[in-house]
Amino acid sequence: SAKRNGRNHSQRFRPALDVQASPQLGLLNDLRNALAVGGQLELHYQPQYRLADDRLVGLEALLRWRHPRDGMISPGDFIPLAERHGLMSTLGDWVIDQALAQLAHWQRKGLPEAVVWINISAMQLFQGDLETALASGLARHRVPARLLGLELTESVLLDERAGDIAPRLERLRGQGHRVAIDDFGTGYSSLGYLKHLPLDKLKLDRAFIRALPDDRADAAIVCAVLAMAEGLGLEVVAEGVETEPQRDFLLAQGCAEVQGFFYARPQPAARLEAEWQAQASAGSFTQGQRVAEA
Ligand code: C2E
Ligand code: MG
Ligand code: MG
Ligand code: MG
């Protein structure tokens, strides 16, 4: 039809103009370049601690982009861009490879085992061949799958393609990976999925942690999630723990693990190793030492 032709016509001519006009597309080109040349992207790692004994039991890998002109760019800004423009699978594969290389390095150094959790985007889950990317990475780096955990944000479950997610998660867990629901409680999805999906862990979103322990509604929600998770046989890690009263509340309520600025910020792998090694040889750190290091 004339309408369709008209639209095609305008689409054919717009992108070239947008490349110059839109800062977003400028950034997209920079990201393509960053993936091609290397050296600008890195993973930082934020430790997760078991509250019962203050031991480091996990690390979340968080993508960082050191832009040569603009400095650090937040993943919240460039990941959506990568998703919209078909770069996410390349970026996701880079994260998988990088995290596994780091795990292999830590294994060689003899550090105690801790699960490294990577964030998996909807795009990776529904479009790419995630199982193959993971399996070939594990083989290449000789790392057991149980050490690479997968975080899926809860909103992924609202995706129209999420209908067949259960067998997909089953395959990933069959390979040995652990699976966590990220930002739990903020995705506006029905709780029914907890019954049907094969999951290991919930990451309680920091929106519920921020106002603890004073906010009675948040306290009630957190307690309810902890009770529910226990009933369902799921582990829980609380995100965004920034203060001692928050930590004390979570400990008192039986939350198993915590992650947040009170303990440590995301940081380059090498910086973590000293604390981790010290913990391994001398028992866990005291809070004071840890805060000083963060
Ligand atoms: P997320 O997976 O929920 O990661 C947690 C975010 O909370 C991180 O932000 C972390 O730096 C921040 N955070 C941790 N502790 C605290 C705290 O105590 N207080 C506060 N205010 N914030 C805290 P970051 O690194 O900016 O990452 C933002 C989001 O970008 C992540 O949220 C995740 O959804 C996404 N992302 C990061 N790396 C990757 C990746 O490699 N792949 C994918 N697909 N997404 C990623
Ligand atoms: Mg995450
Ligand atoms: Mg999260
Ligand atoms: Mg979050």
mmCIF file of C-alpha atoms and ligand atoms in Angstrom:
data_model
loop_
_atom_site.group_PDB
_atom_site.id
_atom_site.type_symbol
_atom_site.label_atom_id
_atom_site.label_comp_id
_atom_site.label_asym_id
_atom_site.label_seq_id
_atom_site.Cartn_x
_atom_site.Cartn_y
_atom_site.Cartn_z
ATOM 1 C CA SER A 1 0.000 0.000 0.000
ATOM 2 C CA ALA A 2 0.920 3.602 -0.341
ATOM 3 C CA LYS A 3 1.117 3.935 3.434
ATOM 4 C CA ARG A 4 3.542 1.060 3.768
ATOM 5 C CA ASN A 5 5.682 2.340 0.915
ATOM 6 C CA GLY A 6 5.751 5.709 2.543
ATOM 7 C CA ARG A 7 6.956 4.237 5.796
ATOM 8 C CA ASN A 8 9.633 2.127 4.135
ATOM 9 C CA HIS A 9 10.721 5.147 2.239
ATOM 10 C CA SER A 10 11.204 7.247 5.329
ATOM 11 C CA GLN A 11 12.914 4.408 7.204
ATOM 12 C CA ARG A 12 15.403 3.992 4.435
ATOM 13 C CA PHE A 13 16.538 7.554 4.749
ATOM 14 C CA ARG A 14 16.371 8.211 8.458
ATOM 15 C CA PRO A 15 19.125 6.065 9.952
ATOM 16 C CA ALA A 16 21.931 7.853 8.146
ATOM 17 C CA LEU A 17 20.738 11.161 9.541
ATOM 18 C CA ASP A 18 20.257 9.733 13.026
ATOM 19 C CA VAL A 19 23.827 8.546 13.234
ATOM 20 C CA GLN A 20 24.915 12.137 13.351
ATOM 21 C CA ALA A 21 21.885 13.507 15.159
ATOM 22 C CA SER A 22 21.428 11.066 18.027
ATOM 23 C CA PRO A 23 23.900 10.821 20.883
ATOM 24 C CA GLN A 24 22.425 7.369 21.543
ATOM 25 C CA LEU A 25 23.579 6.101 18.177
ATOM 26 C CA GLY A 26 26.946 7.717 18.678
ATOM 27 C CA LEU A 27 27.218 5.743 21.899
ATOM 28 C CA LEU A 28 26.100 2.612 20.071
ATOM 29 C CA ASN A 29 28.954 2.983 17.597
ATOM 30 C CA ASP A 30 31.349 3.512 20.486
ATOM 31 C CA LEU A 31 30.074 0.319 22.109
ATOM 32 C CA ARG A 32 30.542 -1.656 18.889
ATOM 33 C CA ASN A 33 34.036 -0.312 18.771
ATOM 34 C CA ALA A 34 34.666 -1.177 22.435
ATOM 35 C CA LEU A 35 33.660 -4.781 21.758
ATOM 36 C CA ALA A 36 35.940 -4.890 18.731
ATOM 37 C CA VAL A 37 39.082 -3.308 20.141
ATOM 38 C CA GLY A 38 38.901 -4.582 23.735
ATOM 39 C CA GLY A 39 40.317 -2.975 26.862
ATOM 40 C CA GLN A 40 37.364 -0.682 27.628
ATOM 41 C CA LEU A 41 34.961 -3.206 29.115
ATOM 42 C CA GLU A 42 35.564 -4.926 32.406
ATOM 43 C CA LEU A 43 33.723 -6.919 35.010
ATOM 44 C CA HIS A 44 33.672 -5.753 38.579
ATOM 45 C CA TYR A 45 32.704 -8.138 41.348
ATOM 46 C CA GLN A 46 30.544 -7.454 44.361
ATOM 47 C CA PRO A 47 30.854 -9.994 47.178
ATOM 48 C CA GLN A 48 27.931 -11.708 48.837
ATOM 49 C CA TYR A 49 28.271 -12.800 52.442
ATOM 50 C CA ARG A 50 26.623 -15.521 54.470
ATOM 51 C CA LEU A 51 25.222 -13.851 57.569
ATOM 52 C CA ALA A 52 25.653 -16.878 59.831
ATOM 53 C CA ASP A 53 29.452 -16.648 59.717
ATOM 54 C CA ASP A 54 30.221 -13.527 57.627
ATOM 55 C CA ARG A 55 31.917 -15.608 54.949
ATOM 56 C CA LEU A 56 32.194 -14.620 51.337
ATOM 57 C CA VAL A 57 30.106 -17.185 49.473
ATOM 58 C CA GLY A 58 29.356 -15.527 46.166
ATOM 59 C CA LEU A 59 30.245 -12.693 43.818
ATOM 60 C CA GLU A 60 28.044 -10.813 41.406
ATOM 61 C CA ALA A 61 29.759 -9.859 38.169
ATOM 62 C CA LEU A 62 28.751 -6.357 37.056
ATOM 63 C CA LEU A 63 29.690 -4.925 33.702
ATOM 64 C CA ARG A 64 31.662 -1.702 33.542
ATOM 65 C CA TRP A 65 32.502 0.390 30.484
ATOM 66 C CA ARG A 66 35.343 2.842 30.693
ATOM 67 C CA HIS A 67 34.544 5.095 27.742
ATOM 68 C CA PRO A 68 37.732 6.718 26.379
ATOM 69 C CA ARG A 69 36.106 10.160 26.254
ATOM 70 C CA ASP A 70 33.117 10.068 28.623
ATOM 71 C CA GLY A 71 34.568 8.003 31.479
ATOM 72 C CA MET A 72 32.607 5.301 33.292
ATOM 73 C CA ILE A 73 29.207 4.614 31.755
ATOM 74 C CA SER A 74 26.643 2.783 33.839
ATOM 75 C CA PRO A 75 25.358 -0.582 32.615
ATOM 76 C CA GLY A 76 21.886 0.822 33.194
ATOM 77 C CA ASP A 77 22.625 3.169 30.297
ATOM 78 C CA PHE A 78 24.385 0.983 27.755
ATOM 79 C CA ILE A 79 22.775 -2.423 28.282
ATOM 80 C CA PRO A 80 19.320 -1.301 27.125
ATOM 81 C CA LEU A 81 21.030 0.251 24.101
ATOM 82 C CA ALA A 82 22.831 -3.005 23.330
ATOM 83 C CA GLU A 83 19.549 -4.883 23.671
ATOM 84 C CA ARG A 84 17.693 -2.578 21.307
ATOM 85 C CA HIS A 85 20.356 -2.690 18.628
ATOM 86 C CA GLY A 86 21.353 -6.323 18.464
ATOM 87 C CA LEU A 87 24.606 -6.092 20.405
ATOM 88 C CA MET A 88 23.436 -7.918 23.507
ATOM 89 C CA SER A 89 24.412 -11.392 22.458
ATOM 90 C CA THR A 90 27.985 -10.306 21.665
ATOM 91 C CA LEU A 91 28.126 -8.384 24.922
ATOM 92 C CA GLY A 92 26.575 -11.278 26.840
ATOM 93 C CA ASP A 93 29.052 -13.748 25.341
ATOM 94 C CA TRP A 94 31.871 -11.439 26.390
ATOM 95 C CA VAL A 95 30.560 -11.412 29.971
ATOM 96 C CA ILE A 96 30.299 -15.211 30.037
ATOM 97 C CA ASP A 97 33.838 -15.644 28.725
ATOM 98 C CA GLN A 98 35.291 -13.011 31.042
ATOM 99 C CA ALA A 99 33.590 -14.391 34.165
ATOM 100 C CA LEU A 100 34.747 -17.924 33.345
ATOM 101 C CA ALA A 101 38.313 -16.768 32.693
ATOM 102 C CA GLN A 102 38.251 -15.083 36.106
ATOM 103 C CA LEU A 103 36.858 -18.198 37.782
ATOM 104 C CA ALA A 104 39.583 -20.293 36.167
ATOM 105 C CA HIS A 105 42.195 -17.833 37.410
ATOM 106 C CA TRP A 106 40.815 -18.009 40.962
ATOM 107 C CA GLN A 107 40.761 -21.785 40.795
ATOM 108 C CA ARG A 108 44.415 -21.843 39.771
ATOM 109 C CA LYS A 109 45.256 -19.523 42.658
ATOM 110 C CA GLY A 110 43.537 -21.933 45.027
ATOM 111 C CA LEU A 111 40.991 -19.469 46.398
ATOM 112 C CA PRO A 112 38.052 -21.058 48.205
ATOM 113 C CA GLU A 113 35.045 -21.802 46.037
ATOM 114 C CA ALA A 114 32.498 -19.031 45.607
ATOM 115 C CA VAL A 115 29.785 -18.877 42.981
ATOM 116 C CA VAL A 116 30.155 -16.098 40.428
ATOM 117 C CA TRP A 117 26.724 -14.842 39.389
ATOM 118 C CA ILE A 118 26.302 -13.224 36.004
ATOM 119 C CA ASN A 119 23.306 -11.205 34.846
ATOM 120 C CA ILE A 120 21.492 -12.690 31.873
ATOM 121 C CA SER A 121 19.310 -10.409 29.776
ATOM 122 C CA ALA A 122 15.972 -11.369 28.258
ATOM 123 C CA MET A 123 17.571 -11.202 24.835
ATOM 124 C CA GLN A 124 20.161 -13.825 25.742
ATOM 125 C CA LEU A 125 17.548 -16.070 27.224
ATOM 126 C CA PHE A 126 15.071 -15.924 24.378
ATOM 127 C CA GLN A 127 17.070 -15.292 21.244
ATOM 128 C CA GLY A 128 20.627 -16.528 21.439
ATOM 129 C CA ASP A 129 21.838 -20.025 22.057
ATOM 130 C CA LEU A 130 22.678 -19.473 25.699
ATOM 131 C CA GLU A 131 23.149 -23.157 26.522
ATOM 132 C CA THR A 132 25.800 -23.532 23.829
ATOM 133 C CA ALA A 133 27.587 -20.304 24.741
ATOM 134 C CA LEU A 134 27.752 -21.428 28.374
ATOM 135 C CA ALA A 135 28.739 -25.027 27.635
ATOM 136 C CA SER A 136 31.556 -24.081 25.289
ATOM 137 C CA GLY A 137 32.828 -21.461 27.737
ATOM 138 C CA LEU A 138 32.838 -23.948 30.616
ATOM 139 C CA ALA A 139 34.753 -26.456 28.500
ATOM 140 C CA ARG A 140 37.236 -23.883 27.240
ATOM 141 C CA HIS A 141 38.043 -22.600 30.719
ATOM 142 C CA ARG A 142 37.607 -25.951 32.507
ATOM 143 C CA VAL A 143 35.280 -24.525 35.115
ATOM 144 C CA PRO A 144 32.426 -26.542 36.656
ATOM 145 C CA ALA A 145 28.965 -25.153 35.899
ATOM 146 C CA ARG A 146 28.007 -25.055 39.587
ATOM 147 C CA LEU A 147 30.408 -22.119 40.010
ATOM 148 C CA LEU A 148 28.635 -19.966 37.411
ATOM 149 C CA GLY A 149 25.222 -18.793 38.624
ATOM 150 C CA LEU A 150 22.700 -17.076 36.364
ATOM 151 C CA GLU A 151 20.632 -14.083 37.479
ATOM 152 C CA LEU A 152 17.449 -13.402 35.558
ATOM 153 C CA THR A 153 15.590 -10.260 36.400
ATOM 154 C CA GLU A 154 12.001 -10.873 37.430
ATOM 155 C CA SER A 155 10.672 -8.721 34.587
ATOM 156 C CA VAL A 156 12.016 -11.336 32.134
ATOM 157 C CA LEU A 157 9.097 -13.487 33.223
ATOM 158 C CA LEU A 158 6.680 -10.899 31.860
ATOM 159 C CA ASP A 159 8.190 -11.148 28.399
ATOM 160 C CA GLU A 160 5.736 -12.471 25.843
ATOM 161 C CA ARG A 161 8.301 -15.129 24.948
ATOM 162 C CA ALA A 162 8.448 -16.369 28.557
ATOM 163 C CA GLY A 163 5.903 -19.114 27.941
ATOM 164 C CA ASP A 164 8.534 -21.768 27.319
ATOM 165 C CA ILE A 165 10.972 -20.569 29.932
ATOM 166 C CA ALA A 166 10.569 -23.575 32.246
ATOM 167 C CA PRO A 167 12.218 -26.167 29.940
ATOM 168 C CA ARG A 168 14.925 -23.636 29.155
ATOM 169 C CA LEU A 169 15.729 -23.137 32.825
ATOM 170 C CA GLU A 170 15.531 -26.891 33.302
ATOM 171 C CA ARG A 171 18.241 -27.349 30.650
ATOM 172 C CA LEU A 172 20.453 -24.681 32.211
ATOM 173 C CA ARG A 173 20.109 -26.280 35.619
ATOM 174 C CA GLY A 174 20.647 -29.656 34.005
ATOM 175 C CA GLN A 175 24.029 -28.358 32.835
ATOM 176 C CA GLY A 176 24.752 -27.586 36.502
ATOM 177 C CA HIS A 177 24.108 -23.841 36.724
ATOM 178 C CA ARG A 178 22.234 -22.293 39.576
ATOM 179 C CA VAL A 179 19.464 -19.864 38.725
ATOM 180 C CA ALA A 180 18.375 -16.806 40.703
ATOM 181 C CA ILE A 181 15.527 -14.359 40.192
ATOM 182 C CA ASP A 182 16.986 -10.846 40.356
ATOM 183 C CA ASP A 183 15.150 -7.753 41.620
ATOM 184 C CA PHE A 184 12.611 -10.053 43.193
ATOM 185 C CA GLY A 185 9.391 -8.310 44.136
ATOM 186 C CA THR A 186 9.540 -5.465 41.607
ATOM 187 C CA GLY A 187 8.586 -7.204 38.369
ATOM 188 C CA TYR A 188 4.795 -7.022 38.780
ATOM 189 C CA SER A 189 4.572 -10.675 37.871
ATOM 190 C CA SER A 190 2.342 -13.256 39.475
ATOM 191 C CA LEU A 191 3.844 -15.275 42.307
ATOM 192 C CA GLY A 192 2.518 -18.392 40.609
ATOM 193 C CA TYR A 193 5.727 -18.720 38.614
ATOM 194 C CA LEU A 194 7.575 -19.697 41.780
ATOM 195 C CA LYS A 195 5.592 -22.922 41.736
ATOM 196 C CA HIS A 196 6.364 -23.823 38.148
ATOM 197 C CA LEU A 197 9.878 -22.612 37.492
ATOM 198 C CA PRO A 198 12.990 -24.518 38.496
ATOM 199 C CA LEU A 199 14.841 -21.944 40.609
ATOM 200 C CA ASP A 200 17.501 -21.912 43.306
ATOM 201 C CA LYS A 201 17.440 -18.443 44.708
ATOM 202 C CA LEU A 202 15.647 -15.121 45.092
ATOM 203 C CA LYS A 203 17.454 -11.803 45.166
ATOM 204 C CA LEU A 204 15.317 -9.526 47.278
ATOM 205 C CA ASP A 205 15.307 -6.161 45.544
ATOM 206 C CA ARG A 206 16.948 -3.307 47.346
ATOM 207 C CA ALA A 207 13.727 -1.289 47.164
ATOM 208 C CA PHE A 208 12.527 -3.389 50.130
ATOM 209 C CA ILE A 209 15.797 -3.089 52.038
ATOM 210 C CA ARG A 210 16.317 0.670 51.830
ATOM 211 C CA ALA A 211 13.906 1.722 54.592
ATOM 212 C CA LEU A 212 14.559 -1.203 56.944
ATOM 213 C CA PRO A 213 14.141 -1.672 59.810
ATOM 214 C CA ASP A 214 11.818 1.286 60.499
ATOM 215 C CA ASP A 215 9.385 0.986 57.613
ATOM 216 C CA ARG A 216 6.767 -1.475 58.827
ATOM 217 C CA ALA A 217 5.435 -2.281 55.384
ATOM 218 C CA ASP A 218 8.891 -3.123 54.014
ATOM 219 C CA ALA A 219 9.688 -5.114 57.140
ATOM 220 C CA ALA A 220 6.474 -7.092 56.675
ATOM 221 C CA ILE A 221 7.226 -7.745 52.992
ATOM 222 C CA VAL A 222 10.758 -8.894 53.732
ATOM 223 C CA CYS A 223 9.590 -11.246 56.485
ATOM 224 C CA ALA A 224 6.884 -12.656 54.233
ATOM 225 C CA VAL A 225 9.337 -13.278 51.393
ATOM 226 C CA LEU A 226 11.761 -15.006 53.759
ATOM 227 C CA ALA A 227 9.002 -17.271 55.069
ATOM 228 C CA MET A 228 7.751 -18.019 51.577
ATOM 229 C CA ALA A 229 11.222 -18.776 50.266
ATOM 230 C CA GLU A 230 11.822 -21.156 53.120
ATOM 231 C CA GLY A 231 8.572 -22.937 52.391
ATOM 232 C CA LEU A 232 9.505 -23.216 48.732
ATOM 233 C CA GLY A 233 13.036 -24.373 49.438
ATOM 234 C CA LEU A 234 14.608 -21.294 47.834
ATOM 235 C CA GLU A 235 17.658 -19.436 49.085
ATOM 236 C CA VAL A 236 17.487 -15.674 49.577
ATOM 237 C CA VAL A 237 20.081 -12.964 49.214
ATOM 238 C CA ALA A 238 19.177 -9.393 50.150
ATOM 239 C CA GLU A 239 20.510 -6.738 47.750
ATOM 240 C CA GLY A 240 21.489 -3.190 48.569
ATOM 241 C CA VAL A 241 22.334 -3.612 52.247
ATOM 242 C CA GLU A 242 23.881 -0.281 53.157
ATOM 243 C CA THR A 243 23.629 0.014 56.942
ATOM 244 C CA GLU A 244 24.271 -1.992 60.070
ATOM 245 C CA PRO A 245 20.627 -1.785 61.279
ATOM 246 C CA GLN A 246 19.537 -3.240 57.926
ATOM 247 C CA ARG A 247 22.028 -6.054 58.315
ATOM 248 C CA ASP A 248 20.980 -6.715 61.921
ATOM 249 C CA PHE A 249 17.312 -6.846 60.948
ATOM 250 C CA LEU A 250 18.002 -9.307 58.124
ATOM 251 C CA LEU A 251 20.120 -11.472 60.411
ATOM 252 C CA ALA A 252 17.419 -11.499 63.078
ATOM 253 C CA GLN A 253 14.794 -12.481 60.510
ATOM 254 C CA GLY A 254 16.856 -15.383 59.221
ATOM 255 C CA CYS A 255 17.967 -14.024 55.855
ATOM 256 C CA ALA A 256 20.875 -16.215 54.785
ATOM 257 C CA GLU A 257 22.942 -13.903 52.589
ATOM 258 C CA VAL A 258 23.533 -10.223 51.952
ATOM 259 C CA GLN A 259 25.121 -8.038 49.310
ATOM 260 C CA GLY A 260 25.551 -4.281 49.465
ATOM 261 C CA PHE A 261 27.680 -1.227 50.062
ATOM 262 C CA PHE A 262 27.737 -1.852 53.843
ATOM 263 C CA TYR A 263 29.912 -4.853 53.063
ATOM 264 C CA ALA A 264 31.621 -3.993 49.829
ATOM 265 C CA ARG A 265 31.157 -2.167 46.551
ATOM 266 C CA PRO A 266 31.614 -3.823 43.213
ATOM 267 C CA GLN A 267 35.360 -3.785 42.562
ATOM 268 C CA PRO A 268 38.025 -5.114 40.230
ATOM 269 C CA ALA A 269 38.844 -8.782 40.732
ATOM 270 C CA ALA A 270 42.407 -8.204 41.864
ATOM 271 C CA ARG A 271 41.300 -5.954 44.725
ATOM 272 C CA LEU A 272 39.035 -8.637 46.119
ATOM 273 C CA GLU A 273 41.639 -11.309 46.275
ATOM 274 C CA ALA A 274 43.478 -10.028 49.342
ATOM 275 C CA GLU A 275 40.369 -10.084 51.533
ATOM 276 C CA TRP A 276 39.270 -13.396 50.149
ATOM 277 C CA GLN A 277 42.640 -15.017 50.712
ATOM 278 C CA ALA A 278 42.850 -13.604 54.242
ATOM 279 C CA GLN A 279 39.407 -14.969 55.041
ATOM 280 C CA ALA A 280 40.456 -18.377 53.801
ATOM 281 C CA SER A 281 43.512 -18.553 56.025
ATOM 282 C CA ALA A 282 42.330 -16.679 59.118
ATOM 283 C CA GLY A 283 38.559 -17.028 59.408
ATOM 284 C CA SER A 284 36.164 -14.236 58.606
ATOM 285 C CA PHE A 285 36.922 -10.564 58.787
ATOM 286 C CA THR A 286 35.480 -8.248 61.389
ATOM 287 C CA GLN A 287 33.096 -5.601 60.180
ATOM 288 C CA GLY A 288 35.524 -2.764 60.850
ATOM 289 C CA GLN A 289 38.184 -4.206 58.607
ATOM 290 C CA ARG A 290 35.726 -4.800 55.866
ATOM 291 C CA VAL A 291 34.262 -1.307 55.900
ATOM 292 C CA ALA A 292 37.732 0.161 55.802
ATOM 293 C CA GLU A 293 38.435 -1.772 52.682
ATOM 294 C CA ALA A 294 35.192 -0.933 50.834
HETATM 295 P P1 C2E B 1 21.441 -5.701 39.334
HETATM 296 O O1 C2E B 1 21.776 -6.983 38.682
HETATM 297 O O2 C2E B 1 20.246 -5.688 40.209
HETATM 298 O O3 C2E B 1 22.752 -5.293 40.115
HETATM 299 C C1 C2E B 1 22.780 -4.652 41.342
HETATM 300 C C2 C2E B 1 23.051 -3.177 41.188
HETATM 301 O O4 C2E B 1 22.947 -2.566 42.468
HETATM 302 C C3 C2E B 1 24.449 -2.844 40.693
HETATM 303 O O5 C2E B 1 24.379 -1.669 39.909
HETATM 304 C C4 C2E B 1 25.199 -2.594 42.002
HETATM 305 O O6 C2E B 1 26.339 -1.778 41.838
HETATM 306 C C5 C2E B 1 24.138 -1.883 42.786
HETATM 307 N N1 C2E B 1 24.337 -2.015 44.230
HETATM 308 C C6 C2E B 1 24.921 -3.016 44.923
HETATM 309 N N2 C2E B 1 24.888 -2.790 46.255
HETATM 310 C C7 C2E B 1 24.258 -1.616 46.421
HETATM 311 C C8 C2E B 1 23.910 -0.834 47.586
HETATM 312 O O7 C2E B 1 24.163 -1.196 48.729
HETATM 313 N N3 C2E B 1 23.253 0.330 47.359
HETATM 314 C C9 C2E B 1 22.931 0.759 46.105
HETATM 315 N N4 C2E B 1 22.313 1.930 45.985
HETATM 316 N N5 C2E B 1 23.246 0.052 44.979
HETATM 317 C C10 C2E B 1 23.902 -1.124 45.153
HETATM 318 P P2 C2E B 1 25.098 -1.562 38.486
HETATM 319 O O8 C2E B 1 26.416 -2.242 38.541
HETATM 320 O O9 C2E B 1 25.020 -0.135 38.076
HETATM 321 O O10 C2E B 1 24.169 -2.427 37.547
HETATM 322 C C11 C2E B 1 22.874 -2.025 37.220
HETATM 323 C C12 C2E B 1 22.136 -3.105 36.481
HETATM 324 O O11 C2E B 1 22.704 -3.314 35.184
HETATM 325 C C13 C2E B 1 22.189 -4.471 37.159
HETATM 326 O O12 C2E B 1 21.250 -4.530 38.208
HETATM 327 C C14 C2E B 1 21.851 -5.377 36.007
HETATM 328 O O13 C2E B 1 20.460 -5.420 35.795
HETATM 329 C C15 C2E B 1 22.504 -4.661 34.839
HETATM 330 N N6 C2E B 1 23.790 -5.314 34.541
HETATM 331 C C16 C2E B 1 25.014 -5.113 35.076
HETATM 332 N N7 C2E B 1 25.930 -5.926 34.523
HETATM 333 C C17 C2E B 1 25.269 -6.677 33.617
HETATM 334 C C18 C2E B 1 25.664 -7.727 32.702
HETATM 335 O O14 C2E B 1 26.820 -8.159 32.643
HETATM 336 N N8 C2E B 1 24.686 -8.242 31.891
HETATM 337 C C19 C2E B 1 23.378 -7.816 31.969
HETATM 338 N N9 C2E B 1 22.480 -8.377 31.138
HETATM 339 N N10 C2E B 1 22.991 -6.854 32.816
HETATM 340 C C20 C2E B 1 23.917 -6.297 33.632
HETATM 341 MG MG MG B 2 21.974 -8.826 39.262
HETATM 342 MG MG MG B 3 19.600 -7.098 41.424
HETATM 343 MG MG MG B 4 18.500 -4.418 40.891
#
